[in-house]
PDB file of C-alpha atoms in Angstrom:
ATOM      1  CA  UNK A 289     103.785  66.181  98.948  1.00 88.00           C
ATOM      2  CA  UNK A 290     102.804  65.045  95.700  1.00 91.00           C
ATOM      3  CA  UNK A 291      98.669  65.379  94.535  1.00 89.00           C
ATOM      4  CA  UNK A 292      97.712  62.536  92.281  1.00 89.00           C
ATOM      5  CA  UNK A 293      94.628  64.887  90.930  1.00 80.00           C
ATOM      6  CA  UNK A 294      92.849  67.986  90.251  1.00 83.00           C
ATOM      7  CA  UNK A 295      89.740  67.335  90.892  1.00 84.00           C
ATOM      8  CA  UNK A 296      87.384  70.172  92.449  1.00 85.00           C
ATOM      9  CA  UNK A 297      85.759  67.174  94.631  1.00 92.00           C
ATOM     10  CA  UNK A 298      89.543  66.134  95.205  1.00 95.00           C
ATOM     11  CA  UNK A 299      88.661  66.186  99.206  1.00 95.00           C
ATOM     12  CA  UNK A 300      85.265  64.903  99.411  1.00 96.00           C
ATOM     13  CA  UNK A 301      85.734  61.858  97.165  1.00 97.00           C
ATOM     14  CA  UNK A 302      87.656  59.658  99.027  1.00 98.00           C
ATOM     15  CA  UNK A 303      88.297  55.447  99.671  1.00 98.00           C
ATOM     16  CA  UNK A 304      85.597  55.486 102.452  1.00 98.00           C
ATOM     17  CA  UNK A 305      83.188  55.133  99.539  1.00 98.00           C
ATOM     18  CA  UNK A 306      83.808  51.500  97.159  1.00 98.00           C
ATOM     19  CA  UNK A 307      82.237  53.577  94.078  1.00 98.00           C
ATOM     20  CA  UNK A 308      85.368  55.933  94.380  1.00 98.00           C
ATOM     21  CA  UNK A 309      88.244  52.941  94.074  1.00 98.00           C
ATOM     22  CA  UNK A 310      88.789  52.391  90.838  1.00 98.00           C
ATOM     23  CA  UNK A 311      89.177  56.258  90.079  1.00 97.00           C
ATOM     24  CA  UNK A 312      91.409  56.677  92.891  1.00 97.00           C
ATOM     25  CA  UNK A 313      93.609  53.950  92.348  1.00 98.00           C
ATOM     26  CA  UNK A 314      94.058  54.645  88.648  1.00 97.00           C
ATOM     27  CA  UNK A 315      95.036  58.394  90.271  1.00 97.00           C
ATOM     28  CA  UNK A 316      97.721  56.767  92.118  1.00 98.00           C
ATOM     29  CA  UNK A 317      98.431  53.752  89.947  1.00 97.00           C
ATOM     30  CA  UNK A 318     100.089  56.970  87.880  1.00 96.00           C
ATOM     31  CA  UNK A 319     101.257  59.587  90.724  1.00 97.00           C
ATOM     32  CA  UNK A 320     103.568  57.139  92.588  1.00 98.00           C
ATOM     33  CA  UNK A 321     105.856  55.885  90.325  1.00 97.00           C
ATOM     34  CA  UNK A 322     105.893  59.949  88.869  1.00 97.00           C
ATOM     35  CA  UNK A 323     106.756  60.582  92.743  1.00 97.00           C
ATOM     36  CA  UNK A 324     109.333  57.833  93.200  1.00 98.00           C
ATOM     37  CA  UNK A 325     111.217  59.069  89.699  1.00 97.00           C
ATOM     38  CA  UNK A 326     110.930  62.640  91.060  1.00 97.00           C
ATOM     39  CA  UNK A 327     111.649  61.789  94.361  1.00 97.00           C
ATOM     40  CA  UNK A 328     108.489  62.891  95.838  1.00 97.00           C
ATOM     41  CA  UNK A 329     108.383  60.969  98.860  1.00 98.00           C
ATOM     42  CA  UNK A 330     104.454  61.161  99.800  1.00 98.00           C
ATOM     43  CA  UNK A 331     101.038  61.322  98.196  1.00 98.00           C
ATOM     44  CA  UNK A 332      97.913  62.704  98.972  1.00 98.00           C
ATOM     45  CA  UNK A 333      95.059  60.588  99.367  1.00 98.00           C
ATOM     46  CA  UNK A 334      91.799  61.461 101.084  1.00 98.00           C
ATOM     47  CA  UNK A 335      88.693  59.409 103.155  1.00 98.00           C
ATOM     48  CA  UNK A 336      86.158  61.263 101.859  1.00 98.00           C
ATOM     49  CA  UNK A 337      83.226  62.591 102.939  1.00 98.00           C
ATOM     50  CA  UNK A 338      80.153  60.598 105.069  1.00 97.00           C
ATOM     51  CA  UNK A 339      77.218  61.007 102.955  1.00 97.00           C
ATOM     52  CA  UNK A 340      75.264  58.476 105.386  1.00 97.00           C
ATOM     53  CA  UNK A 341      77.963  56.042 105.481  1.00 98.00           C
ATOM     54  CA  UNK A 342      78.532  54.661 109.567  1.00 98.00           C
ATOM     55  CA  UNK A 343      82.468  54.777 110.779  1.00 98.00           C
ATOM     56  CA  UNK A 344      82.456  51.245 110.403  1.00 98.00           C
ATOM     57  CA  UNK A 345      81.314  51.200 106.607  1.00 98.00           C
ATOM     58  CA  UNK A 346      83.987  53.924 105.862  1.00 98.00           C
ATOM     59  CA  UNK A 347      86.241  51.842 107.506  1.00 98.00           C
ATOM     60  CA  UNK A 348      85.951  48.843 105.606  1.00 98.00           C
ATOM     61  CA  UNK A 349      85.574  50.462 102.687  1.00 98.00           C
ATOM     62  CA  UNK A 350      88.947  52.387 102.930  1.00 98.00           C
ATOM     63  CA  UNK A 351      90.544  48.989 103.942  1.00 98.00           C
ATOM     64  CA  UNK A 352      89.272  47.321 100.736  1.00 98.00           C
ATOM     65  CA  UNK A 353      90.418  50.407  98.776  1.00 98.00           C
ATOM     66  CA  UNK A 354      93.809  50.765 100.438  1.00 98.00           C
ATOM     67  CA  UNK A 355      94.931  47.485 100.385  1.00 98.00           C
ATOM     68  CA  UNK A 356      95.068  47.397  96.411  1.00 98.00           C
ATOM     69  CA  UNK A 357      97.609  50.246  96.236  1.00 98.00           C
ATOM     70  CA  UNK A 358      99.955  49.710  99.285  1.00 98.00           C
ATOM     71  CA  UNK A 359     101.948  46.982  97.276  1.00 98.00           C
ATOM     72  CA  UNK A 360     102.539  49.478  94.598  1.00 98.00           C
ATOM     73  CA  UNK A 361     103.568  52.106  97.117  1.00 98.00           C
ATOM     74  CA  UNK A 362     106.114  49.453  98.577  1.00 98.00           C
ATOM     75  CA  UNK A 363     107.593  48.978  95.461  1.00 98.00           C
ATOM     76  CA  UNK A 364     108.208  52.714  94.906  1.00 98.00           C
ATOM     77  CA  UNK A 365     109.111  53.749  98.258  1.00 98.00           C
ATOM     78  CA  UNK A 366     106.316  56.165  98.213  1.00 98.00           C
ATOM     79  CA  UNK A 367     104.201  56.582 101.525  1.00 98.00           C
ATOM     80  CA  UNK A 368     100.356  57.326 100.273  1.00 98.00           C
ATOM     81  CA  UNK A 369      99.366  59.784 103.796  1.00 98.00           C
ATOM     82  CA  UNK A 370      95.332  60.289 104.450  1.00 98.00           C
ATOM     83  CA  UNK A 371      94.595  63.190 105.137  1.00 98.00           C
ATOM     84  CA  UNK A 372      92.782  63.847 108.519  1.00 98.00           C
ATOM     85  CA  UNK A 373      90.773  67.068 108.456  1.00 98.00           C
ATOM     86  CA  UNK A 374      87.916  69.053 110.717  1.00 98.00           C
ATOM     87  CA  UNK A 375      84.278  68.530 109.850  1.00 98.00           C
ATOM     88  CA  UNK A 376      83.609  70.931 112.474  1.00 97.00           C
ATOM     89  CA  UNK A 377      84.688  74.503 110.659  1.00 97.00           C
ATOM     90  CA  UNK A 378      85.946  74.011 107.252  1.00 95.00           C
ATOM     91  CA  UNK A 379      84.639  70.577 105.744  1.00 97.00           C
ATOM     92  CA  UNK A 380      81.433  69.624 106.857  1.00 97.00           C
ATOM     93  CA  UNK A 381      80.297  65.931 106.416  1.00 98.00           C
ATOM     94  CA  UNK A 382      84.212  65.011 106.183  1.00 98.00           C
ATOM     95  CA  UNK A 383      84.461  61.398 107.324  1.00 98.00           C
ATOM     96  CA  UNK A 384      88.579  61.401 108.886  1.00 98.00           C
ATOM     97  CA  UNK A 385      87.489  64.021 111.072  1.00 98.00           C
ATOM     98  CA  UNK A 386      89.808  62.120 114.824  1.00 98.00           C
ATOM     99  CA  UNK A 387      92.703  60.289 114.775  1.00 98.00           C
ATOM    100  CA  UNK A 388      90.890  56.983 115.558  1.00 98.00           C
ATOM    101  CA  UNK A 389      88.883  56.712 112.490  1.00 98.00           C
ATOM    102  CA  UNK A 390      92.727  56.828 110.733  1.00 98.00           C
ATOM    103  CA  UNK A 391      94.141  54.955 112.982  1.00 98.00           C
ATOM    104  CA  UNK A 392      91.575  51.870 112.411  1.00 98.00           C
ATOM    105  CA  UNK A 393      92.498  52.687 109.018  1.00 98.00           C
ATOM    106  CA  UNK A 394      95.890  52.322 108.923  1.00 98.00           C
ATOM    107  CA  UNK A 395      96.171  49.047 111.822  1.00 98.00           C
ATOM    108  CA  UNK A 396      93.699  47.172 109.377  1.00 98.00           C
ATOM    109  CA  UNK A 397      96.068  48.235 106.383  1.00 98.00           C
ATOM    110  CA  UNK A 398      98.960  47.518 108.020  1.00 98.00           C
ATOM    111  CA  UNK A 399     101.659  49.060 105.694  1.00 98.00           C
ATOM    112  CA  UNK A 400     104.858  51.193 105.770  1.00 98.00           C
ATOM    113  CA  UNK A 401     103.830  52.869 103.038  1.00 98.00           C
ATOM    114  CA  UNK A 402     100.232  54.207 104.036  1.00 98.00           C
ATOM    115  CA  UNK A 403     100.105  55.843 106.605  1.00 98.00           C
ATOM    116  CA  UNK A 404      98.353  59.148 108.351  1.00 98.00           C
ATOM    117  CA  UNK A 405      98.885  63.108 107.192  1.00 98.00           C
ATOM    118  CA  UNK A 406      98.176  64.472 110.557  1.00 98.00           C
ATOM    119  CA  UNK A 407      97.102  68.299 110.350  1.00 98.00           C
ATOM    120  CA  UNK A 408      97.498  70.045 113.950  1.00 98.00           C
ATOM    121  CA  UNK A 409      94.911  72.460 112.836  1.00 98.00           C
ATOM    122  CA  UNK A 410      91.912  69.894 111.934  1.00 98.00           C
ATOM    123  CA  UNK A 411      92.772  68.010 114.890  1.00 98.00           C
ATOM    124  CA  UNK A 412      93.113  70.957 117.867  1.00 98.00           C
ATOM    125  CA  UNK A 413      89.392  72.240 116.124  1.00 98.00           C
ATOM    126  CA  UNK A 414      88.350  68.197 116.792  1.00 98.00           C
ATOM    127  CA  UNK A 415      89.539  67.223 119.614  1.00 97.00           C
ATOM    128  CA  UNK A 416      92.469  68.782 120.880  1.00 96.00           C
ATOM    129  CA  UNK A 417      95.022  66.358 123.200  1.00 97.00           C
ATOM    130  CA  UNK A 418      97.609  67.138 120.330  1.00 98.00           C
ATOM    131  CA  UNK A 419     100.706  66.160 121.771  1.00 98.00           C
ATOM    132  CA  UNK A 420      99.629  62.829 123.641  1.00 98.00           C
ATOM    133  CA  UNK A 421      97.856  61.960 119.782  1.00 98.00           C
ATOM    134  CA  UNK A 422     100.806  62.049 118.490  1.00 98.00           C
ATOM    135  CA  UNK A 423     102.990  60.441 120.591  1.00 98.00           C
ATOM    136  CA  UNK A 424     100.305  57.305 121.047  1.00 98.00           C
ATOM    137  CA  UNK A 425      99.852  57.358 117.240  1.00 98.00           C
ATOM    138  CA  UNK A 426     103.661  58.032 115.826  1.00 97.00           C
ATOM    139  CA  UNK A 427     103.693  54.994 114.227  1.00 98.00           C
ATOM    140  CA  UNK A 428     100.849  56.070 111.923  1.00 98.00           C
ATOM    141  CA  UNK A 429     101.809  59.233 110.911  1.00 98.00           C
ATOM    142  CA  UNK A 430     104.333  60.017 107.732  1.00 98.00           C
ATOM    143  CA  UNK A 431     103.672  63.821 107.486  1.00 98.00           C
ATOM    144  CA  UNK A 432     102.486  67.177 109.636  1.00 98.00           C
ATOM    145  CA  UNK A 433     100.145  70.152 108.135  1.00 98.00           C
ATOM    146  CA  UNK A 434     100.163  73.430 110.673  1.00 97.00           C
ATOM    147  CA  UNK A 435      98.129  75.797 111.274  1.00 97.00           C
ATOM    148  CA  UNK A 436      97.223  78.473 113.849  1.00 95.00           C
ATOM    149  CA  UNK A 437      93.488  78.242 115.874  1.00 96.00           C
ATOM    150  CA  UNK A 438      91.561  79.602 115.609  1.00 95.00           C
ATOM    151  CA  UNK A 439      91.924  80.931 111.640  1.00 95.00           C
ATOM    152  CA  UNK A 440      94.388  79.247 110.206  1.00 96.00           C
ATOM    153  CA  UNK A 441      97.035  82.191 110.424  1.00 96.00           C
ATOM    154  CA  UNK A 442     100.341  82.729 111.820  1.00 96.00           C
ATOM    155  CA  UNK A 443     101.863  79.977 114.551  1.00 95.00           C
ATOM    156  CA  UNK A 444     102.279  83.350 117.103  1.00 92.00           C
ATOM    157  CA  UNK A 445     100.676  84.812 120.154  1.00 89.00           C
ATOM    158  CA  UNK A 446      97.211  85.069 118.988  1.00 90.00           C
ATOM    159  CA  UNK A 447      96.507  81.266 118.519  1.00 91.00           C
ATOM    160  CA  UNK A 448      95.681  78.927 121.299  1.00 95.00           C
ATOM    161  CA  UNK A 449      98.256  75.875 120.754  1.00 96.00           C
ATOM    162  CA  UNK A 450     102.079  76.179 121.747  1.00 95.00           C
ATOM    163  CA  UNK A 451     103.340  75.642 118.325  1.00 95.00           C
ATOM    164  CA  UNK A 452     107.421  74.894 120.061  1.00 95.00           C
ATOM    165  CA  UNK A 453     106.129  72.512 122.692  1.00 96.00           C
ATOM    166  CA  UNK A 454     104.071  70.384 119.647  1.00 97.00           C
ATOM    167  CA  UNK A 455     107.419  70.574 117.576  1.00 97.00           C
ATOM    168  CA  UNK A 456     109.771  69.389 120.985  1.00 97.00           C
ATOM    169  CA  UNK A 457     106.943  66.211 121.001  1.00 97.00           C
ATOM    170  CA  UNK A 458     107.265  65.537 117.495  1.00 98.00           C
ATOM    171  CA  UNK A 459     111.063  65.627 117.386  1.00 97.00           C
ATOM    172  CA  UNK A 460     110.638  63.630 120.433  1.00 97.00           C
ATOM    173  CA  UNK A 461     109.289  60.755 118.602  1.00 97.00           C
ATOM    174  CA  UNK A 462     112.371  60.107 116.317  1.00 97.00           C
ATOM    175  CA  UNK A 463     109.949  61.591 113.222  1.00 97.00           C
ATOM    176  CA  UNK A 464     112.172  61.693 110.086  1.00 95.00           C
ATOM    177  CA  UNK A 465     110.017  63.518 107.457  1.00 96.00           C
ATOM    178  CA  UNK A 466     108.240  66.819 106.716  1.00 96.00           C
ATOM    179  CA  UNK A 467     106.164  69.357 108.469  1.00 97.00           C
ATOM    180  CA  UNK A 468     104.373  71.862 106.611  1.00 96.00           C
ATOM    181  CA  UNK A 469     103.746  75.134 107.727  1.00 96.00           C
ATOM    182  CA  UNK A 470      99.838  75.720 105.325  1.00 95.00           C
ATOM    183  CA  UNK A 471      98.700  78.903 107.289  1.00 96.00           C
ATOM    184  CA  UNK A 472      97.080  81.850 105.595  1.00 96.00           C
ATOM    185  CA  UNK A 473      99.665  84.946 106.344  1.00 96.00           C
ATOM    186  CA  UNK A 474      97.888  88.014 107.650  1.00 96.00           C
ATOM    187  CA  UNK A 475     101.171  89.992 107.695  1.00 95.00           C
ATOM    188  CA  UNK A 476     104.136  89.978 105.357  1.00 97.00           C
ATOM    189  CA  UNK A 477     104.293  85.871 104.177  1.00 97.00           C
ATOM    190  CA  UNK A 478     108.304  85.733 104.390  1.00 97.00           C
ATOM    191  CA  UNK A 479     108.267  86.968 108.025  1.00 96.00           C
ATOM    192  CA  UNK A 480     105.494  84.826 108.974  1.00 96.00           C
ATOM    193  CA  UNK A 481     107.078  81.625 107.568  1.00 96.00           C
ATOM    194  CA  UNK A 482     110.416  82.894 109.273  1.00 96.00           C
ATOM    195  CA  UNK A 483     108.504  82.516 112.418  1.00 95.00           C
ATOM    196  CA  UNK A 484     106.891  79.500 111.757  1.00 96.00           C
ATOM    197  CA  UNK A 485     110.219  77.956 111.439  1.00 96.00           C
ATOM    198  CA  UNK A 486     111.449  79.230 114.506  1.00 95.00           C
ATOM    199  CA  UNK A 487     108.803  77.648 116.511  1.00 93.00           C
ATOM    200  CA  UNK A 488     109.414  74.171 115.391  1.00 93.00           C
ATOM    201  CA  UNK A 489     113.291  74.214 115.400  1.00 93.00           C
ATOM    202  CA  UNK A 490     114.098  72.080 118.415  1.00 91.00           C
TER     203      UNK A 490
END
């Protein structure tokens, strides 16, 4: 997954917000074709957060952002994935905070190339229903964050999702790319990641 910035606002300025475009898009206008020549097959974009703004607003304005970059990302063969996240426990005021706001997002843009970074973590804290999500919205998504709840830690016994049955559904689907396992360890990291691969080979 390729980040087209550094920015320490990076998550909260997103497309929901018009003022935000032209920033963004010169971000990406650079980071896909560096991504296509590295063979970097998706981006990191964000929504942003509220401040105000209704679903609807943040809506259009994503559309109206989006739409100027997804023939660039066509071109390249580089898939731009929004990043849905939980306003809940770890980003308040975070606008993607379910699957339909991205969703909307991505029918309205209608391209191959932008598409959804579901994160199993932000979405069991939201609203849970994991593995029906993602099989009614496979078409959307392009890339998987885990993550154990509550915490964030390990994908084991202590957290409340059953990490092999969520990797079964997404296999299940015919998904072709990457799932990342972006957990914080609270044992040794190598074992933990050993584990984490366990549970989603299917």
């Amino acid at each position: 997954m390729g980040y087209p910035g550094s920015r320490r606002d990076f998550i909260g300025t997103g497309f929901n917000d018009r003022a935000n475009h032209a920033m963004l898009l010169r971000e990406l206008e650079t980071t896909i074709p560096e991504a296509a020549r590295y063979g970097v097959p998706n981006v990191i974009a964000m929504f942003g957060n509220r401040r105000g703004k209704s679903d609807a607003e943040g809506i259009d304005n994503c559309v109206a952002g989006l739409n100027q970059i997804k023939a660039l990302a066509e071109a390249q063969g580089v898939t731009v994935c929004l990043e849905l996240l939980n306003s809940k426990v770890d980003h308040a005021d975070y606008q993607g905070d379910h699957t339909a706001f991205g969703v909307a997002v991505m029918k309205a843009v209608n391209s191959p190339r932008i598409k959804l970074l579901y994160d199993i973590y932000h979405m069991q804290i939201m609203e849970g229903d994991v593995i029906r999500t993602i099989r009614t919205n496979r078409d959307y998504i392009a890339h998987f964050h885990t993550g154990g709840v509550p915490g964030r830690h390990e994908l084991d016994g202590t957290q409340e999702l059953n990490w092999h049955a969520i990797a079964a559904a997404i296999a299940d689907t015919g998904f072709q790319g990457f799932v990342a396992h972006e957990f914080t360890p609270t044992r040794d990291p190598l074992t933990s990641l050993s584990e984490a691969v366990a549970a989603f080979t299917v």
